[in-house]
Structures are given as C-alpha cells and as structure tokens.
C-alpha atoms as a printed R data frame, in Angstrom:
    type eleno elety resid chain resno       x       y       z
1   ATOM     1    CA   MET     A     1  -1.758  -6.645  19.314
2   ATOM     2    CA   CYS     A     2  -1.293  -9.149  22.146
3   ATOM     3    CA   ASP     A     3  -2.464  -6.861  24.998
4   ATOM     4    CA   SER     A     4   0.751  -7.427  26.957
5   ATOM     5    CA   PRO     A     5   2.362  -4.507  28.846
6   ATOM     6    CA   ILE     A     6   5.251  -2.780  27.057
7   ATOM     7    CA   SER     A     7   8.229  -1.723  29.130
8   ATOM     8    CA   SER     A     8  10.578   0.703  27.392
9   ATOM     9    CA   SER     A     9  14.006   1.793  28.571
10  ATOM    10    CA   LEU     A    10  14.221   5.487  29.454
11  ATOM    11    CA   THR     A    11  16.520   7.517  27.202
12  ATOM    12    CA   TRP     A    12  17.062  11.241  26.664
13  ATOM    13    CA   ARG     A    13  15.269  10.896  23.332
14  ATOM    14    CA   SER     A    14  12.187   9.293  24.862
15  ATOM    15    CA   LEU     A    15  12.283  11.652  27.861
16  ATOM    16    CA   PHE     A    16  11.896  14.699  25.613
17  ATOM    17    CA   SER     A    17   9.353  12.945  23.337
18  ATOM    18    CA   LEU     A    18  11.609  12.993  20.282
19  ATOM    19    CA   ALA     A    19  10.693   9.399  19.476
20  ATOM    20    CA   PRO     A    20   7.118   8.179  18.900
21  ATOM    21    CA   GLU     A    21   5.621   6.004  21.601
22  ATOM    22    CA   GLN     A    22   6.158   2.300  21.008
23  ATOM    23    CA   GLU     A    23   2.885   0.635  20.022
24  ATOM    24    CA   ILE     A    24   3.967  -2.980  19.583
25  ATOM    25    CA   CYS     A    25   6.082  -5.327  21.677
26  ATOM    26    CA   SER     A    26   9.240  -6.996  20.379
27  ATOM    27    CA   ILE     A    27   7.619 -10.442  20.368
28  ATOM    28    CA   CYS     A    28   4.799  -9.321  18.065
29  ATOM    29    CA   SER     A    29   7.032  -7.176  15.827
30  ATOM    30    CA   SER     A    30   9.443 -10.083  15.331
31  ATOM    31    CA   GLN     A    31   6.662 -12.091  13.652
32  ATOM    32    CA   PHE     A    32   6.502  -9.685  10.710
33  ATOM    33    CA   GLU     A    33   8.956 -10.116   7.835
34  ATOM    34    CA   LYS     A    34  10.343  -6.961   6.278
35  ATOM    35    CA   ILE     A    35  11.218  -7.042   2.598
36  ATOM    36    CA   GLU     A    36  14.974  -6.751   2.336
37  ATOM    37    CA   GLY     A    37  17.467  -7.442  -0.439
38  ATOM    38    CA   PRO     A    38  16.848  -7.613  -4.202
39  ATOM    39    CA   VAL     A    39  13.319  -7.115  -5.550
40  ATOM    40    CA   CYS     A    40  11.696  -6.959  -8.983
41  ATOM    41    CA   SER     A    41  12.454  -3.511 -10.387
42  ATOM    42    CA   ILE     A    42   8.755  -2.970 -11.151
43  ATOM    43    CA   CYS     A    43   6.481  -4.673  -8.621
44  ATOM    44    CA   GLY     A    44   8.833  -5.030  -5.654
45  ATOM    45    CA   ARG     A    45   8.541  -8.815  -5.360
46  ATOM    46    CA   PRO     A    46  11.545 -10.304  -3.515
47  ATOM    47    CA   ARG     A    47  13.933 -12.001  -5.946
48  ATOM    48    CA   GLU     A    48  17.531 -13.118  -6.254
49  ATOM    49    CA   SER     A    49  18.281 -10.076  -8.405
50  ATOM    50    CA   ASN     A    50  16.717  -6.705  -9.241
51  ATOM    51    CA   GLU     A    51  15.666  -7.884 -12.689
52  ATOM    52    CA   LYS     A    52  12.058  -7.621 -13.835
53  ATOM    53    CA   CYS     A    53   9.912 -10.628 -12.842
54  ATOM    54    CA   ALA     A    54   7.942 -12.765 -15.328
55  ATOM    55    CA   ASP     A    55   4.568 -11.289 -14.303
56  ATOM    56    CA   CYS     A    56   5.731  -7.719 -14.927
57  ATOM    57    CA   ALA     A    57   7.314  -8.658 -18.248
58  ATOM    58    CA   ALA     A    58   4.023 -10.285 -19.302
59  ATOM    59    CA   ARG     A    59   2.001  -7.231 -18.279
60  ATOM    60    CA   GLU     A    60   4.288  -4.896 -20.237
61  ATOM    61    CA   SER     A    61   3.894  -7.076 -23.328
62  ATOM    62    CA   LYS     A    62   0.108  -6.536 -23.233
63  ATOM    63    CA   THR     A    63  -0.116  -2.863 -22.235
64  ATOM    64    CA   GLU     A    64   1.577   0.310 -23.368
65  ATOM    65    CA   LYS     A    65   4.342   0.931 -20.833
66  ATOM    66    CA   ARG     A    66   3.392   4.607 -20.476
67  ATOM    67    CA   PHE     A    67   0.009   3.542 -19.044
68  ATOM    68    CA   LEU     A    68   1.469   1.334 -16.289
69  ATOM    69    CA   LEU     A    69   2.768   1.871 -12.782
70  ATOM    70    CA   ARG     A    70   6.356   3.061 -12.808
71  ATOM    71    CA   GLN     A    71   7.076   0.871  -9.791
72  ATOM    72    CA   ASN     A    72   5.671  -0.541  -6.556
73  ATOM    73    CA   ARG     A    73   7.465  -0.892  -3.252
74  ATOM    74    CA   SER     A    74   6.186  -2.575  -0.083
75  ATOM    75    CA   VAL     A    75   7.272  -2.952   3.530
76  ATOM    76    CA   TYR     A    76   6.319  -6.465   4.638
77  ATOM    77    CA   LEU     A    77   5.831  -9.949   3.225
78  ATOM    78    CA   TYR     A    78   2.393 -11.555   3.542
79  ATOM    79    CA   ASN     A    79   3.129 -14.231   6.142
80  ATOM    80    CA   ASP     A    80   0.698 -15.797   8.629
81  ATOM    81    CA   ALA     A    81   1.157 -13.071  11.235
82  ATOM    82    CA   MET     A    82   0.492 -10.339   8.679
83  ATOM    83    CA   LYS     A    83  -2.500 -12.234   7.280
84  ATOM    84    CA   ASP     A    84  -4.086 -12.321  10.750
85  ATOM    85    CA   SER     A    85  -3.274  -8.654  11.388
86  ATOM    86    CA   LEU     A    86  -4.690  -7.547   8.043
87  ATOM    87    CA   ALA     A    87  -7.922  -9.445   8.685
88  ATOM    88    CA   ARG     A    88  -8.188  -7.794  12.093
89  ATOM    89    CA   PHE     A    89  -7.465  -4.393  10.567
90  ATOM    90    CA   LYS     A    90  -9.732  -4.537   7.500
91  ATOM    91    CA   PHE     A    91 -12.479  -7.010   8.240
92  ATOM    92    CA   ARG     A    92 -12.907  -6.772  12.018
93  ATOM    93    CA   GLY     A    93 -12.609  -2.996  12.162
94  ATOM    94    CA   ASP     A    94  -9.563  -2.653  14.408
95  ATOM    95    CA   ALA     A    95  -8.251   0.573  12.864
96  ATOM    96    CA   LYS     A    96  -5.902   1.297  15.783
97  ATOM    97    CA   ILE     A    97  -3.699  -1.628  14.766
98  ATOM    98    CA   ILE     A    98  -2.240   0.586  12.037
99  ATOM    99    CA   GLN     A    99  -0.150   2.311  14.708
100 ATOM   100    CA   ALA     A   100   1.888  -0.877  15.094
101 ATOM   101    CA   PHE     A   101   3.228  -0.369  11.563
102 ATOM   102    CA   GLU     A   102   3.710   3.415  11.577
103 ATOM   103    CA   ARG     A   103   7.492   3.497  12.081
104 ATOM   104    CA   ASP     A   104   8.302   0.872   9.459
105 ATOM   105    CA   PHE     A   105   5.774   2.246   6.968
106 ATOM   106    CA   ALA     A   106   7.117   5.800   7.209
107 ATOM   107    CA   ALA     A   107  10.750   4.661   7.102
108 ATOM   108    CA   GLY     A   108  10.102   2.340   4.148
109 ATOM   109    CA   PHE     A   109   8.385   5.113   2.222
110 ATOM   110    CA   LYS     A   110  11.244   7.542   2.787
111 ATOM   111    CA   ALA     A   111  13.752   4.941   1.603
112 ATOM   112    CA   ALA     A   112  11.751   4.142  -1.541
113 ATOM   113    CA   TYR     A   113  10.714   7.725  -2.365
114 ATOM   114    CA   PRO     A   114  13.211  10.166  -0.802
115 ATOM   115    CA   SER     A   115  12.002  13.131  -2.866
116 ATOM   116    CA   ASN     A   116   9.295  15.393  -1.418
117 ATOM   117    CA   THR     A   117   7.817  16.145  -4.831
118 ATOM   118    CA   HIS     A   118   5.131  13.462  -4.742
119 ATOM   119    CA   THR     A   119   1.391  13.609  -4.150
120 ATOM   120    CA   LEU     A   120  -0.330  10.699  -2.410
121 ATOM   121    CA   ILE     A   121  -3.566   9.146  -3.657
122 ATOM   122    CA   PRO     A   122  -5.143   6.431  -1.487
123 ATOM   123    CA   ILE     A   123  -6.975   3.668  -3.322
124 ATOM   124    CA   PRO     A   124 -10.671   4.392  -2.659
125 ATOM   125    CA   LEU     A   125 -13.343   2.034  -1.403
126 ATOM   126    CA   SER     A   126 -16.831   1.925  -2.838
127 ATOM   127    CA   GLY     A   127 -19.484   3.767  -0.844
128 ATOM   128    CA   GLU     A   128 -20.986   0.459   0.212
129 ATOM   129    CA   ARG     A   129 -17.674  -0.949   1.437
130 ATOM   130    CA   LEU     A   130 -16.791   2.280   3.259
131 ATOM   131    CA   ALA     A   131 -20.141   2.271   5.079
132 ATOM   132    CA   GLU     A   132 -19.654  -1.382   5.998
133 ATOM   133    CA   ARG     A   133 -16.087  -0.946   7.298
134 ATOM   134    CA   GLY     A   134 -16.302   2.573   8.720
135 ATOM   135    CA   PHE     A   135 -12.887   3.669   7.420
136 ATOM   136    CA   ASN     A   136 -10.645   3.378   4.379
137 ATOM   137    CA   GLN     A   137  -7.446   1.540   5.318
138 ATOM   138    CA   SER     A   138  -5.530   3.185   2.459
139 ATOM   139    CA   GLU     A   139  -6.423   6.665   3.717
140 ATOM   140    CA   LEU     A   140  -5.232   5.737   7.207
141 ATOM   141    CA   LEU     A   141  -1.927   4.512   5.784
142 ATOM   142    CA   ALA     A   142  -1.493   7.698   3.738
143 ATOM   143    CA   SER     A   143  -2.110   9.783   6.871
144 ATOM   144    CA   LEU     A   144   1.019   8.273   8.454
145 ATOM   145    CA   LEU     A   145   3.307   9.877   5.859
146 ATOM   146    CA   GLY     A   146   2.700  13.596   6.400
147 ATOM   147    CA   MET     A   147   2.505  14.445   2.700
148 ATOM   148    CA   PRO     A   148  -0.124  16.064   0.447
149 ATOM   149    CA   VAL     A   149  -3.074  13.753  -0.217
150 ATOM   150    CA   ILE     A   150  -5.725  14.158  -2.929
151 ATOM   151    CA   PHE     A   151  -8.755  12.032  -3.832
152 ATOM   152    CA   PRO     A   152  -9.400  12.099  -7.594
153 ATOM   153    CA   LEU     A   153 -10.176   8.376  -7.983
154 ATOM   154    CA   ILE     A   154 -13.766   7.097  -7.923
155 ATOM   155    CA   ARG     A   155 -14.454   3.409  -7.271
156 ATOM   156    CA   LEU     A   156 -16.847   1.887  -9.807
157 ATOM   157    CA   ASN     A   157 -17.641  -1.508  -8.297
158 ATOM   158    CA   ASN     A   158 -18.279  -3.132  -4.931
159 ATOM   159    CA   GLU     A   159 -16.747  -6.576  -5.347
160 ATOM   160    CA   LYS     A   160 -14.290  -7.693  -2.685
161 ATOM   161    CA   GLN     A   161 -10.901  -8.329  -4.275
162 ATOM   162    CA   SER     A   162  -9.994 -10.780  -1.494
163 ATOM   163    CA   LYS     A   163 -12.713 -13.153  -2.747
164 ATOM   164    CA   LYS     A   164 -11.369 -13.300  -6.312
165 ATOM   165    CA   SER     A   165  -8.834 -15.673  -7.810
166 ATOM   166    CA   LYS     A   166  -5.658 -14.333  -9.410
167 ATOM   167    CA   THR     A   167  -7.133 -14.869 -12.898
168 ATOM   168    CA   GLU     A   168 -10.346 -13.045 -11.948
169 ATOM   169    CA   ARG     A   169  -8.412 -10.096 -10.540
170 ATOM   170    CA   LEU     A   170  -6.260  -9.744 -13.632
171 ATOM   171    CA   SER     A   171  -9.264  -9.886 -15.983
172 ATOM   172    CA   ALA     A   172 -11.591  -7.719 -13.879
173 ATOM   173    CA   GLU     A   173 -13.578  -4.949 -15.536
174 ATOM   174    CA   LYS     A   174 -12.676  -1.309 -15.117
175 ATOM   175    CA   LYS     A   175 -12.541  -0.410 -11.410
176 ATOM   176    CA   PHE     A   176 -11.958   3.362 -11.383
177 ATOM   177    CA   SER     A   177 -12.724   6.672 -13.018
178 ATOM   178    CA   ALA     A   178 -11.208  10.112 -12.457
179 ATOM   179    CA   ALA     A   179 -12.113  13.643 -13.460
180 ATOM   180    CA   GLU     A   180 -10.247  15.080 -16.436
181 ATOM   181    CA   ASN     A   181  -6.925  16.701 -15.486
182 ATOM   182    CA   SER     A   182  -7.492  15.928 -11.782
183 ATOM   183    CA   ALA     A   183  -3.824  14.923 -11.312
184 ATOM   184    CA   GLU     A   184  -2.324  17.032 -14.097
185 ATOM   185    CA   GLY     A   185   1.454  17.286 -13.947
186 ATOM   186    CA   MET     A   186   1.691  15.425 -10.637
187 ATOM   187    CA   ASN     A   187   4.108  12.678  -9.663
188 ATOM   188    CA   VAL     A   188   1.615  10.416  -7.936
189 ATOM   189    CA   ILE     A   189   2.163   7.631  -5.436
190 ATOM   190    CA   LEU     A   190  -0.818   5.365  -4.882
191 ATOM   191    CA   ILE     A   191  -1.201   4.085  -1.319
192 ATOM   192    CA   ASP     A   192  -2.814   0.716  -0.562
193 ATOM   193    CA   ASP     A   193  -2.643  -2.009   2.035
194 ATOM   194    CA   ILE     A   194  -1.508  -4.930  -0.139
195 ATOM   195    CA   TYR     A   195  -0.081  -5.617  -3.594
196 ATOM   196    CA   THR     A   196  -1.229  -9.041  -4.785
197 ATOM   197    CA   THR     A   197  -1.418  -9.262  -8.579
198 ATOM   198    CA   GLY     A   198  -1.127  -5.506  -9.052
199 ATOM   199    CA   ALA     A   199  -4.338  -5.380 -11.101
200 ATOM   200    CA   THR     A   200  -6.028  -2.768  -8.896
201 ATOM   201    CA   LEU     A   201  -3.001  -0.485  -8.729
202 ATOM   202    CA   HIS     A   202  -2.243  -0.730 -12.461
203 ATOM   203    CA   GLN     A   203  -5.852   0.098 -13.336
204 ATOM   204    CA   ALA     A   204  -5.775   3.105 -11.027
205 ATOM   205    CA   ALA     A   205  -2.498   4.196 -12.599
206 ATOM   206    CA   GLU     A   206  -3.910   3.975 -16.122
207 ATOM   207    CA   VAL     A   207  -6.905   6.163 -15.218
208 ATOM   208    CA   LEU     A   208  -4.687   8.771 -13.555
209 ATOM   209    CA   LEU     A   209  -2.280   8.839 -16.497
210 ATOM   210    CA   THR     A   210  -5.005   9.074 -19.156
211 ATOM   211    CA   ALA     A   211  -7.941  11.028 -17.704
212 ATOM   212    CA   GLY     A   212  -6.084  12.561 -14.768
213 ATOM   213    CA   LYS     A   213  -3.033  13.544 -16.852
214 ATOM   214    CA   ALA     A   214  -0.551  12.638 -14.105
215 ATOM   215    CA   SER     A   215   3.130  12.877 -15.044
216 ATOM   216    CA   SER     A   216   3.966   9.563 -13.383
217 ATOM   217    CA   VAL     A   217   2.312   7.016 -11.095
218 ATOM   218    CA   SER     A   218   4.057   4.675  -8.661
219 ATOM   219    CA   SER     A   219   2.713   2.899  -5.584
220 ATOM   220    CA   PHE     A   220   3.587   2.048  -2.013
221 ATOM   221    CA   THR     A   221   1.867  -0.663   0.008
222 ATOM   222    CA   LEU     A   222   2.139  -2.045   3.505
223 ATOM   223    CA   ILE     A   223   2.329  -5.639   2.248
224 ATOM   224    CA   ARG     A   224   3.580  -7.524  -0.834
225 ATOM   225    CA   SER     A   225   1.797 -10.815  -1.333
C-alpha cells in the first residue's frame, strides 16, 4: 500500500511456510479500524449493545421478515484510510490490494460463520461495469474464503451505487433476478465489499429467497459504513 519494504522476524512457522506471507506493513494496517464489541444483531453496525438498530427495525416493519437478510457482519469500519483503499481497489483497478485484507477477512468470516454448511454468492456487477473495471471485487473477496461459490444472481441495472444518496439507494428499483430454484435449500452468504444502507444486499436476499428458494440468506462484507 505504501511501497515500503517489509521486514518480518524469522520463526519456525514462517520458515516452513505455515503462515501466509505478510502483504501489509504495521503502519498501514494500524490505520484500519476493525469492528469489535457490540453490534446490531441484524446489520452489524457498531452499537453500545447487541440490540437491533432503528434502521433494521424500520426495514422489518415494511417487509416480511422471511424475505430479509438474516444478518450481516463486516470486518472494518469505513474510515478515511479504508475510503482511500476502497477507491484504489474498485475505481483505480488495483486488485492486488485485496491481499492486504486477506487474513482479517478470512478470520472475521470464520468467527461470524463457523459452520462449513454455507454457500457463497458474490454480489454481481453489470456487464458494463465489469468490462469497465476488469474484475468483480466481490468475487475476489469470496475467493479468499476457500468455500463453494455459485453465481445465480443477475444484475439488472448499471447505476453506480456510490453516486446515490441514502434515500435513493433505499428506494431504488429492482436490482437483481435469479433463475427459479437456483439456490434451493442452500444456506447462502452474500459477499460484498461494503454495507452502507443494506439496500443492495436485502434486495439480493429477497430474490434468492423467493425465486432461488434459498433456505436462508446472510451476508459478509469487508466494510461497514
């Protein structure tokens, strides 16, 4: 991230390659804030207790609970350092930067979802956005977890979510479709880079639960805004 040399102490573990190579220096890693302590039981927003936050309570009052995400969990807060890194990753095409987050992302996922009975579904990009960027950041994140990945979701629009206001995101038209029974009986975990309002992830969950016939849908993201 900063192009400075990394000097690691030699241990038996590193000598026999039992630990992955360090990809980020301590100065850069210290700028990222991990989510620790109590969070909203649904969306994973940091709180003083594990009670449901006001946004999640409002969403449940407007939608049948069985058509919503079971829960979301995230690794980092969206601070200035993460904002710069995400822009470099997504919008300037530096896909290699994902390796800086591999350890924390994999460890956070295992802590949130210790069972091995899940199937991962990355949030898809539109064809236009994929051609523009050259990779799907959600697929790269999913590849770090070493679990089964399927791709039943189809993106229906090309609008950049980062350009929308919170109100526009929450009221956006349908974003996804999925083939009938394409996730039948599966306990799905959606993978994405950032949870902001949750609109994208909840819409994906509804499609997978209705058309896809998934048993349950949760999500895991690198960042919680």
